[in-house]
Coordinates of C-alpha atoms and ligand atoms in Angstrom, one line a residue:
M3 CA 59.1 31.1 -82.1
A4 CA 57.5 33.8 -80.0
P5 CA 55.0 32.3 -77.6
S6 CA 52.4 34.8 -78.7
A7 CA 52.4 33.3 -82.3
R8 CA 51.4 30.0 -80.8
H9 CA 48.1 31.4 -79.6
R10 CA 46.1 32.6 -82.5
T11 CA 42.5 33.3 -81.7
P12 CA 40.0 30.7 -83.0
P13 CA 37.1 32.2 -84.9
T14 CA 34.3 34.0 -83.0
V15 CA 30.9 32.2 -82.8
T16 CA 27.8 34.4 -82.2
L17 CA 24.2 33.5 -81.8
S18 CA 21.4 35.4 -83.5
G19 CA 17.8 34.8 -82.5
S20 CA 16.6 36.1 -85.8
A21 CA 15.6 33.6 -88.5
L22 CA 17.0 33.6 -92.0
A23 CA 13.7 34.6 -93.5
D24 CA 13.7 38.0 -91.8
S25 CA 17.1 38.5 -90.2
P26 CA 18.2 42.1 -90.5
L27 CA 21.9 40.9 -90.4
L28 CA 21.5 39.8 -94.0
T29 CA 21.1 43.4 -95.3
D30 CA 23.4 45.3 -93.0
G31 CA 26.5 44.6 -95.1
S32 CA 28.3 42.6 -92.4
L33 CA 28.2 39.2 -94.0
D34 CA 30.3 37.7 -96.7
A35 CA 28.0 34.7 -97.1
V36 CA 25.0 32.7 -96.0
A37 CA 25.3 29.0 -95.6
V38 CA 22.4 26.5 -95.8
P39 CA 22.2 22.7 -95.6
V40 CA 21.5 20.2 -98.3
A41 CA 20.8 16.6 -97.4
P42 CA 20.3 13.4 -99.5
G43 CA 16.7 12.7 -100.4
R44 CA 14.7 10.5 -98.1
E45 CA 14.7 6.8 -98.9
G46 CA 12.9 6.2 -102.2
D47 CA 13.1 9.9 -103.1
E48 CA 15.2 11.0 -106.1
G49 CA 17.6 13.9 -105.6
L50 CA 18.2 16.1 -102.6
A51 CA 16.2 17.2 -99.6
A52 CA 16.3 20.8 -98.5
G53 CA 17.4 21.5 -94.9
S54 CA 16.4 24.1 -92.4
G55 CA 16.7 27.6 -93.9
T56 CA 17.2 26.5 -97.5
A57 CA 13.7 27.3 -98.5
Q58 CA 13.9 30.7 -96.7
A59 CA 17.2 31.5 -98.5
A60 CA 15.7 30.5 -101.8
A61 CA 12.8 32.8 -101.1
R62 CA 14.9 35.7 -100.0
Y63 CA 17.3 35.4 -102.9
G64 CA 14.7 34.4 -105.5
I65 CA 16.9 31.4 -106.6
D66 CA 15.9 27.8 -106.8
L67 CA 18.6 26.5 -104.5
A68 CA 17.5 22.8 -104.7
E69 CA 17.9 22.9 -108.5
L70 CA 21.2 24.7 -108.1
A71 CA 22.5 22.1 -105.7
E72 CA 21.6 19.3 -108.1
R73 CA 23.3 21.2 -110.9
S74 CA 26.4 21.7 -108.7
G75 CA 26.7 17.9 -108.4
L76 CA 26.0 17.8 -104.7
T77 CA 24.6 14.6 -103.2
G78 CA 24.0 16.0 -99.8
A79 CA 26.7 13.9 -98.2
A80 CA 28.2 15.3 -95.1
G81 CA 31.3 17.4 -95.8
E82 CA 30.4 18.4 -99.3
S83 CA 30.2 22.1 -100.0
S84 CA 29.7 24.4 -103.0
V85 CA 30.1 28.2 -103.0
V86 CA 27.6 30.1 -105.2
Q87 CA 29.1 33.4 -106.2
L88 CA 26.3 35.8 -107.0
P89 CA 26.9 38.3 -109.8
R90 CA 26.4 42.1 -109.3
P91 CA 24.6 43.9 -112.0
V92 CA 26.2 46.5 -114.3
G93 CA 24.6 49.8 -114.3
S94 CA 21.1 50.4 -113.0
A95 CA 19.0 48.8 -115.7
V96 CA 18.7 45.4 -114.1
A97 CA 17.6 45.0 -110.5
L98 CA 18.7 41.6 -109.1
P99 CA 16.8 40.3 -106.1
W100 CA 19.9 39.8 -104.0
T101 CA 21.4 43.2 -104.4
D102 CA 21.3 44.0 -100.7
L103 CA 22.0 40.5 -99.5
P104 CA 25.4 38.7 -98.8
P105 CA 27.1 38.1 -102.2
R106 CA 27.6 34.3 -101.7
I107 CA 25.5 31.3 -100.7
V108 CA 27.3 28.3 -99.4
L109 CA 25.5 24.9 -99.9
V110 CA 26.8 22.5 -97.3
G111 CA 26.1 18.7 -97.2
V112 CA 24.8 17.5 -93.8
G113 CA 24.1 13.8 -94.6
Q114 CA 21.7 12.3 -92.1
G115 CA 22.5 15.0 -89.6
S116 CA 24.3 12.9 -87.0
D117 CA 26.9 14.5 -84.8
T118 CA 29.6 13.1 -87.1
D119 CA 27.8 14.5 -90.1
L120 CA 27.5 17.9 -88.5
R121 CA 31.1 18.0 -87.4
R122 CA 32.0 17.3 -91.1
A123 CA 29.5 20.0 -92.3
G124 CA 31.1 22.5 -89.9
A125 CA 34.6 21.6 -91.1
A126 CA 33.4 21.9 -94.7
L127 CA 32.0 25.4 -94.0
A128 CA 35.2 26.4 -92.3
R129 CA 37.3 25.5 -95.4
A130 CA 34.8 27.1 -97.8
S131 CA 34.8 30.3 -95.9
R132 CA 38.6 30.7 -95.4
G133 CA 39.6 34.4 -95.7
W134 CA 36.1 35.8 -95.3
R135 CA 35.1 38.0 -92.4
A136 CA 31.8 36.6 -91.4
V137 CA 29.4 33.9 -92.5
A138 CA 25.8 33.3 -91.2
T139 CA 24.2 29.9 -91.2
T140 CA 21.1 27.9 -90.3
L141 CA 23.3 24.7 -90.2
G142 CA 22.9 22.7 -87.0
D143 CA 19.4 24.1 -86.5
D144 CA 18.2 21.3 -88.8
D145 CA 14.7 20.0 -88.3
H146 CA 15.6 17.4 -91.0
A147 CA 18.4 16.0 -88.8
A148 CA 18.3 12.6 -87.2
S149 CA 19.2 14.2 -83.9
S150 CA 16.6 16.9 -83.6
D151 CA 18.3 18.2 -80.4
V152 CA 19.5 21.7 -81.4
A153 CA 22.1 21.9 -78.6
R154 CA 23.7 18.7 -79.7
S155 CA 23.8 19.6 -83.4
T156 CA 24.9 23.1 -82.7
R157 CA 27.8 21.8 -80.6
A158 CA 28.8 19.3 -83.3
L159 CA 28.6 21.9 -86.1
V160 CA 30.6 24.5 -84.1
E161 CA 33.2 22.0 -83.0
G162 CA 33.8 20.9 -86.6
Y163 CA 34.1 24.5 -87.7
L164 CA 36.6 25.4 -85.0
L165 CA 38.7 22.2 -85.4
A166 CA 39.0 22.6 -89.1
A167 CA 39.9 26.3 -88.7
Y168 CA 43.2 25.4 -87.1
A169 CA 46.3 26.5 -88.9
Q170 CA 49.8 25.6 -87.9
P171 CA 51.5 28.5 -86.2
S172 CA 54.5 28.5 -88.5
G173 CA 54.6 29.2 -92.2
A174 CA 53.5 31.9 -94.5
H175 CA 50.0 32.5 -93.0
K176 CA 51.3 32.6 -89.5
D177 CA 48.4 34.2 -87.8
A178 CA 45.5 33.4 -90.2
V179 CA 42.9 30.8 -89.3
K180 CA 41.4 28.6 -92.0
A181 CA 37.9 29.8 -91.8
A182 CA 35.8 33.0 -91.7
A183 CA 36.7 35.0 -88.6
E184 CA 33.1 35.0 -87.4
L185 CA 30.4 32.3 -87.6
V186 CA 26.9 33.6 -86.9
L187 CA 24.4 30.9 -85.9
L188 CA 20.9 32.0 -87.1
G189 CA 17.7 31.1 -85.3
R190 CA 19.3 30.3 -82.0
D191 CA 19.8 32.5 -79.0
G192 CA 21.3 32.0 -75.5
G193 CA 20.1 29.1 -73.4
R194 CA 21.1 25.6 -74.5
A195 CA 22.6 26.7 -77.8
G196 CA 24.8 29.2 -76.0
A197 CA 26.0 26.4 -73.6
A198 CA 26.6 24.2 -76.7
V199 CA 28.8 26.9 -78.2
V200 CA 30.8 27.2 -75.0
A201 CA 31.3 23.4 -74.8
A202 CA 32.4 23.3 -78.4
R203 CA 34.9 26.1 -77.8
T204 CA 36.4 24.4 -74.7
A205 CA 36.8 21.1 -76.6
A206 CA 38.3 22.8 -79.7
S207 CA 40.6 24.9 -77.6
A208 CA 42.0 21.8 -75.9
T209 CA 42.6 20.2 -79.3
W210 CA 44.2 23.4 -80.6
L211 CA 46.6 23.4 -77.6
V212 CA 47.7 19.8 -78.3
R213 CA 48.2 20.6 -82.0
D214 CA 50.2 23.7 -81.2
L215 CA 52.5 22.0 -78.7
A216 CA 53.0 18.9 -80.8
N217 CA 53.6 20.9 -84.0
T218 CA 56.2 23.0 -82.4
P219 CA 59.7 22.0 -83.7
S220 CA 61.9 20.1 -81.3
G221 CA 64.6 22.8 -81.6
V222 CA 62.2 24.9 -79.6
K223 CA 60.4 22.5 -77.4
N224 CA 62.9 20.7 -75.2
P225 CA 61.6 19.3 -71.8
A226 CA 62.2 22.6 -70.0
W227 CA 60.2 24.5 -72.6
V228 CA 57.2 22.2 -72.4
A229 CA 57.4 22.4 -68.6
D230 CA 57.4 26.2 -68.8
Q231 CA 54.4 26.2 -71.2
A232 CA 52.6 23.9 -68.7
R233 CA 53.4 26.1 -65.8
R234 CA 52.3 29.3 -67.6
L235 CA 49.0 27.8 -68.9
A236 CA 48.2 26.0 -65.6
T237 CA 48.8 29.0 -63.5
R238 CA 46.5 31.1 -65.7
A239 CA 43.8 28.4 -65.3
G240 CA 44.0 28.2 -61.6
V241 CA 45.6 24.7 -61.8
S242 CA 48.5 24.1 -59.4
V243 CA 51.7 22.9 -61.0
E244 CA 54.8 21.3 -59.8
V245 CA 57.9 20.7 -61.9
L246 CA 60.7 18.3 -61.0
G247 CA 64.1 18.9 -62.6
P248 CA 67.0 16.4 -63.0
R249 CA 68.2 16.8 -59.4
E250 CA 64.7 16.1 -57.9
L251 CA 64.2 13.3 -60.3
A252 CA 67.4 11.6 -59.2
A253 CA 66.7 12.2 -55.5
Q254 CA 63.3 10.5 -55.9
G255 CA 64.4 7.6 -58.0
F256 CA 62.8 8.4 -61.4
G257 CA 65.4 6.2 -63.2
G258 CA 63.4 5.7 -66.4
I259 CA 63.0 9.4 -67.2
L260 CA 66.7 10.0 -66.4
A261 CA 67.9 7.1 -68.4
V262 CA 66.0 8.2 -71.5
G263 CA 67.0 11.8 -71.1
S264 CA 70.7 11.0 -70.4
G265 CA 71.8 11.3 -74.0
S266 CA 70.4 14.8 -74.5
A267 CA 71.9 18.2 -73.7
S268 CA 68.4 19.2 -72.7
T269 CA 67.7 17.7 -69.3
P270 CA 64.4 16.0 -68.4
R271 CA 61.5 17.2 -66.4
L272 CA 58.4 15.8 -64.7
V273 CA 55.3 18.1 -64.5
V274 CA 52.4 17.4 -62.2
A275 CA 49.4 19.7 -62.7
R276 CA 46.5 19.4 -60.3
Y277 CA 42.9 20.7 -60.7
T278 CA 40.7 20.4 -57.7
P279 CA 37.0 21.3 -58.0
P280 CA 35.6 23.8 -55.4
Q281 CA 33.1 21.2 -54.1
P282 CA 34.2 17.8 -52.8
A283 CA 35.4 15.8 -55.8
A284 CA 33.4 12.9 -57.2
H285 CA 36.4 11.1 -58.6
H286 CA 40.1 11.6 -58.9
V287 CA 41.2 10.9 -62.5
V288 CA 45.0 10.9 -63.2
V289 CA 46.1 11.3 -66.8
V290 CA 49.7 10.4 -67.6
G291 CA 51.0 11.4 -71.1
K292 CA 54.2 10.3 -72.8
G293 CA 56.3 13.4 -73.3
I294 CA 59.3 12.6 -75.6
T295 CA 60.1 16.0 -77.0
Y296 CA 62.1 14.3 -79.8
D297 CA 62.6 10.6 -80.4
T298 CA 65.8 9.7 -82.4
G299 CA 65.6 6.2 -81.0
G300 CA 68.7 6.8 -79.0
L301 CA 71.6 4.4 -79.6
S302 CA 69.1 2.0 -81.2
I303 CA 68.8 4.8 -83.7
K304 CA 65.8 5.1 -86.0
P305 CA 66.1 4.8 -89.8
R306 CA 66.3 8.2 -91.4
E307 CA 62.8 8.5 -92.6
S308 CA 61.1 7.2 -89.5
M309 CA 62.7 9.9 -87.4
V310 CA 61.3 12.8 -89.2
P311 CA 57.8 13.0 -87.6
M312 CA 59.1 12.4 -84.0
K313 CA 58.6 15.9 -82.8
T314 CA 55.0 14.7 -82.1
D315 CA 56.2 12.1 -79.7
M316 CA 55.1 14.3 -76.8
A317 CA 51.5 14.4 -78.0
G318 CA 50.4 12.3 -75.1
A319 CA 51.8 14.8 -72.6
A320 CA 50.1 17.6 -74.4
V321 CA 46.8 15.7 -74.2
A322 CA 47.2 15.2 -70.5
L323 CA 47.9 18.9 -70.0
A324 CA 45.0 20.0 -72.3
T325 CA 42.7 17.6 -70.3
V326 CA 43.5 19.1 -66.9
L327 CA 43.2 22.6 -68.3
G328 CA 39.9 21.8 -70.0
A329 CA 38.6 20.2 -66.8
A330 CA 39.4 23.5 -65.0
H331 CA 37.8 25.7 -67.7
S332 CA 34.6 23.7 -67.7
G333 CA 34.5 23.4 -63.9
S334 CA 34.5 19.6 -63.9
V335 CA 33.2 18.0 -60.7
H336 CA 36.2 15.6 -60.7
R337 CA 39.6 16.1 -59.4
V338 CA 42.0 15.8 -62.4
T339 CA 45.8 15.4 -62.2
A340 CA 48.0 15.5 -65.3
V341 CA 51.5 13.9 -65.1
L342 CA 53.9 14.7 -67.9
P343 CA 57.2 12.8 -68.0
L344 CA 59.3 14.9 -70.4
A345 CA 62.6 13.8 -71.9
E346 CA 64.5 14.0 -75.2
N347 CA 65.6 10.6 -76.5
Q348 CA 69.0 11.4 -78.1
V349 CA 72.2 9.8 -79.1
G350 CA 75.0 11.1 -76.8
A351 CA 78.1 10.1 -74.9
A352 CA 75.9 9.5 -71.8
S353 CA 73.0 7.7 -73.5
Y354 CA 71.5 4.7 -71.9
R355 CA 72.3 1.5 -73.7
P356 CA 70.7 -1.7 -74.8
D357 CA 71.4 -4.3 -72.1
D358 CA 71.5 -1.7 -69.3
V359 CA 69.4 -2.5 -66.2
V360 CA 67.4 0.6 -65.1
R361 CA 65.8 1.0 -61.7
V362 CA 62.5 3.0 -62.2
Y363 CA 60.4 4.8 -59.6
G364 CA 59.4 2.5 -56.8
G365 CA 62.5 0.2 -57.3
T366 CA 61.4 -2.1 -60.2
T367 CA 64.4 -3.0 -62.4
V368 CA 64.0 -3.1 -66.2
E369 CA 66.3 -4.9 -68.6
V370 CA 66.7 -2.6 -71.6
Q371 CA 66.6 -4.2 -75.0
N372 CA 66.1 -1.3 -77.3
T373 CA 66.6 2.4 -76.4
D374 CA 63.9 3.2 -79.0
A375 CA 61.3 1.7 -76.6
E376 CA 61.8 4.8 -74.5
G377 CA 58.1 5.7 -74.0
R378 CA 57.5 2.7 -71.7
M379 CA 60.6 3.7 -69.7
V380 CA 59.3 7.2 -68.8
L381 CA 55.7 5.9 -68.4
A382 CA 56.9 3.2 -66.0
D383 CA 58.2 6.0 -63.7
A384 CA 55.1 8.2 -64.1
L385 CA 52.6 5.4 -63.7
A386 CA 54.4 4.0 -60.6
Y387 CA 54.5 7.5 -59.2
A388 CA 50.8 8.0 -59.8
D389 CA 50.0 4.7 -58.2
A390 CA 52.2 5.3 -55.2
V391 CA 51.6 9.0 -54.5
L392 CA 48.5 10.3 -56.2
D393 CA 45.9 7.8 -55.1
P394 CA 43.8 7.9 -58.4
D395 CA 40.3 6.3 -58.7
V396 CA 41.0 6.1 -62.4
L397 CA 44.5 6.1 -64.0
I398 CA 44.7 6.7 -67.8
D399 CA 47.8 7.0 -69.9
V400 CA 48.1 8.4 -73.5
A401 CA 51.1 7.7 -75.5
T402 CA 52.5 7.6 -79.1
L403 CA 53.9 4.3 -78.0
T404 CA 54.2 1.8 -80.8
G405 CA 54.3 1.7 -84.6
A406 CA 52.6 -1.7 -84.1
A407 CA 49.4 -0.1 -83.0
T408 CA 49.2 1.5 -86.5
L409 CA 49.9 -1.8 -88.2
G410 CA 46.9 -3.4 -86.6
L411 CA 44.4 -0.6 -86.6
G412 CA 45.5 2.0 -89.1
R413 CA 45.2 5.7 -88.3
G414 CA 41.5 5.9 -87.6
H415 CA 41.5 4.2 -84.2
A416 CA 43.7 4.3 -81.1
A417 CA 44.5 1.0 -79.4
L418 CA 42.8 0.9 -76.1
Y419 CA 43.8 -1.4 -73.2
G420 CA 42.4 -1.5 -69.7
T421 CA 42.1 -3.4 -66.5
D422 CA 38.4 -2.5 -66.0
D423 CA 35.6 -3.3 -68.5
D424 CA 33.5 -0.3 -67.5
L425 CA 36.4 2.0 -68.0
V426 CA 37.1 0.6 -71.4
R427 CA 33.4 0.9 -72.3
A428 CA 33.2 4.4 -71.1
L429 CA 36.3 5.5 -73.1
T430 CA 35.1 3.7 -76.2
A431 CA 31.8 5.5 -75.9
A432 CA 33.5 8.9 -75.4
G433 CA 35.5 8.1 -78.5
Q434 CA 32.3 7.5 -80.5
A435 CA 30.7 10.6 -79.2
T436 CA 33.6 12.8 -80.2
G437 CA 34.7 11.0 -83.3
E438 CA 38.1 10.2 -81.7
L439 CA 37.7 6.5 -82.1
A440 CA 39.4 3.9 -79.9
W441 CA 39.3 0.1 -80.3
P442 CA 39.6 -2.3 -77.3
M443 CA 42.7 -4.6 -77.4
P444 CA 43.5 -7.5 -75.1
L445 CA 46.0 -7.5 -72.2
S446 CA 46.8 -11.1 -73.0
A447 CA 48.0 -12.6 -69.7
E448 CA 49.5 -15.6 -71.6
Y449 CA 52.0 -13.2 -73.2
Q450 CA 53.3 -12.0 -69.9
D451 CA 55.9 -14.8 -69.8
S452 CA 57.7 -13.2 -72.7
L453 CA 58.6 -10.2 -70.5
R454 CA 60.4 -12.3 -67.9
S455 CA 64.0 -11.3 -67.4
D456 CA 67.0 -13.2 -66.0
V457 CA 68.8 -10.1 -64.8
A458 CA 66.0 -7.7 -63.8
D459 CA 62.4 -7.7 -62.6
V460 CA 61.0 -7.2 -66.1
R461 CA 62.2 -7.1 -69.7
Q462 CA 61.5 -4.0 -71.7
T463 CA 60.4 -5.8 -74.9
A464 CA 59.2 -9.3 -75.8
R465 CA 61.8 -12.0 -75.6
D466 CA 61.0 -13.4 -79.0
K467 CA 61.4 -10.8 -81.7
H468 CA 59.1 -12.6 -84.1
M469 CA 56.0 -12.7 -81.9
G470 CA 54.4 -9.7 -83.3
G471 CA 51.9 -7.9 -80.9
G472 CA 54.2 -5.0 -80.3
S473 CA 51.4 -2.8 -79.0
V474 CA 50.1 -5.5 -76.7
F475 CA 53.6 -6.2 -75.2
A476 CA 54.1 -2.5 -74.5
A477 CA 50.7 -2.4 -72.7
L478 CA 51.6 -5.5 -70.7
F479 CA 54.8 -3.9 -69.7
L480 CA 53.0 -0.7 -68.5
Q481 CA 50.5 -2.8 -66.6
R482 CA 53.4 -3.9 -64.3
F483 CA 53.5 -0.3 -62.9
V484 CA 49.9 0.5 -62.2
G485 CA 49.4 -1.7 -59.1
T486 CA 45.8 -2.6 -58.7
R487 CA 44.4 0.7 -60.1
R488 CA 41.5 1.0 -62.6
W489 CA 43.8 1.7 -65.5
A490 CA 43.5 2.3 -69.2
H491 CA 46.1 2.9 -71.8
L492 CA 45.6 4.6 -75.2
D493 CA 48.3 3.9 -77.8
V494 CA 47.9 6.9 -80.1
A495 CA 50.9 6.3 -82.4
G496 CA 48.5 6.1 -85.3
T497 CA 46.0 8.8 -84.5
A498 CA 48.2 11.5 -83.1
R499 CA 49.4 12.6 -86.5
A500 CA 47.8 13.0 -90.0
T501 CA 49.4 13.4 -93.4
A502 CA 46.4 15.4 -94.8
D503 CA 43.4 17.4 -93.8
A504 CA 40.3 15.2 -93.5
H505 CA 37.1 16.8 -92.1
E506 CA 37.8 18.1 -88.6
V507 CA 41.2 16.5 -88.5
T508 CA 44.1 18.8 -89.7
A509 CA 47.4 17.7 -91.2
G510 CA 50.3 17.4 -88.7
A511 CA 49.5 16.8 -85.1
T512 CA 45.8 16.0 -84.8
G513 CA 45.2 16.7 -81.1
Y514 CA 43.6 13.2 -80.8
G515 CA 42.6 12.3 -77.2
A516 CA 41.9 15.7 -75.6
R517 CA 38.2 15.8 -76.7
L518 CA 37.8 12.1 -75.9
L519 CA 39.1 12.5 -72.3
L520 CA 37.1 15.7 -71.7
Q521 CA 34.0 13.8 -72.9
Y522 CA 34.8 10.9 -70.6
L523 CA 35.1 13.3 -67.6
A524 CA 31.8 15.0 -68.5
D525 CA 30.0 11.6 -68.7
L526 CA 31.6 10.2 -65.5
S527 CA 29.2 10.2 -62.6
Ligands
LIG28 N1 57.6 7.0 -80.7 C1 57.8 5.6 -81.2 C2 56.5 5.0 -81.7 C3 55.9 5.7 -83.0 C4 56.2 5.1 -84.2 C5 55.0 6.7 -82.9 C6 55.7 5.7 -85.4 C7 54.5 7.3 -84.0 C8 54.8 6.7 -85.3 C9 58.2 4.7 -80.1 O1 59.1 5.3 -79.1 C10 59.0 3.6 -80.7 O2 60.1 3.9 -81.2 N2 58.5 2.4 -80.6 C11 59.2 1.2 -81.1 C12 59.1 0.1 -80.1 C13 60.0 -1.0 -80.4 C14 61.4 -0.6 -80.3 C15 59.7 -2.1 -79.4 C16 58.4 0.9 -82.4 O3 57.2 1.0 -82.5 O4 59.1 0.4 -83.3
LIG29 MN1 61.1 5.3 -79.7
LIG30 ZN1 58.8 7.3 -78.9

C-alpha cells in the first residue's frame, strides 16, 4: 500500500460567526444541507424540544420542523438523525419558500446535550452527510444543552464528526471519508470555539493514525515498516526518534523482544520517540505500547478463527506513538516518551518454545509456558528499560494483552491496573471525559505466588491453569518489571477492535486509548 493512501485528509471544519437566521452562506449555493438539533421534551412534556437554530431554520424554510421531527419518528435521543429532502418545484407556477436555500435539512438527536450525546450527534451527522460537499449546523451551540459551555460542546460535536468520518484506507472507496467534506459551524467565530475545533482535530487525528496503523495488513506492516512510519511521523513533528534493530537489541539484552521475534523472517525493532517541551517539563510520562505486528501465537499456535484479527495486536504501540505525536502537536507542558517494542510472533524454525527460559532486559529470567503470551515478554523488556533508563514520573503501558480482559468487561471498557490510586483515578476520569472507558481492576498480591518459578525468576503465566483471572495475572507479571514507578497498565484487548460502527467508534481498529492519554496529559498538572 502506498504510504500516501494511508493519510486521507479528515473533513475541514470552519467557523462562521453568522447565525442561521440571517447567514448569507445559506443562499450562496455552497451548502448541501443545514443540520439542526432535536432533543427529547423536558420532563413531564410530551414530544420533542427544539434545539438552538431549529426555530430559525423553521422560520427560514417555512416548515414546521418540530411536527416533521415527530412525524419522522424521532425521539431526540443522541445519535438519531433524519434527512429531509426538499422538493424543487416544476416550472415557475409555484414558488416554494426554500428555493434559494440548501436542498436538505438534517434533524439530529442531541439527547441531554452531554459531551457523550454531542459526540454521538456529531457522528450521526457525519454518517448522514456522507458524499456531500458541505453541511452547516447550529449543533453544539445548543442553549438547551446540559453543558452550556459552547467550547466544550463544540469540541465534542466536532470530535464525534471527525471520528465517525474515518474510512479504512483500503477497499473500494479508498480515499473517501464517511462524511461531508466540510462542516460549517454556525454562530461561532474564533476564540474559544476555534480552540475547541483545534483540540478536536488533534484528538481525532491521533485516533485516525492508530486506526490506520492497526488496520494495515500484516503483510505490509512488519516491525521495520512500523519503525519507519514512526521515524517519518516523529521527525515531521519535531519528536526525536531512536530505532534499535536486532543487533542493538542483542547487545543490550532485550531478550524478550528477540525471543518473540525469533520465529519471524521480519526482525524485531524497538522504537523510542521523545518529545521535550520548550520550557522546563512539569512531568515525564513514558507510554509503552505492545507492538506485535502479527500474533499467530507462535508454537503455541492460535486456533484458526482467533488468529484472523491479530493484525491489530500492535494497537498499543500505535497508541503510544499517537500520544507522543499528539503531545508535540498540542505543545504539551510535559515530557512524553513513547516506547514501542515491535516483533512478529510467528511459527518458525528458530521460534522460542514453551519451557524455554528467557533473560529479559535487566537480567530477570522468565520461564516460558505459552508462546502466545508474547505481549508480556516484549513489555517486560520495554518496561524494565523504561524504568532503568528513562526515569519516568509516570509509566503507562497499553496492550492488547489478554482475551480474559474481554471476558470480564466486554468491549466497552479497558481493564485498568495501577500502583498508584491517583494515577488510576486520573486515567478513569480521562476515560469518562473522552468516552474511552476504563475500569479499575485489582493487582491482587495474593495471586503473586502463582507466578513463582522453580527454574527462573518468574513464571510467564499462572501455575494453575484453572485459576481464571488471566488479565490480572498478566498485569501482575508486568508489575515485576516496573520497579517502584508510578505505573498503570491498560489491557485493551476488548476495546482496540470493533466488529461494527457504533457512534464515534468505527469497525476494525478503534484507536482506543490515544484520546484518553492525550486527555490525561492535558489534565495533568
Ligand atoms: N494478542 C492476544 C490477546 C488478544 C486476544 C487480543 C483476543 C485481542 C483479542 C495475546 O497475545 C494472547 O494471545 N493472550 C493469551 C494469553 C494466554 C496464552 C495466557 C490469551 O488471551 O489467550
Ligand atoms: Mn498471543
Ligand atoms: Zn498478542
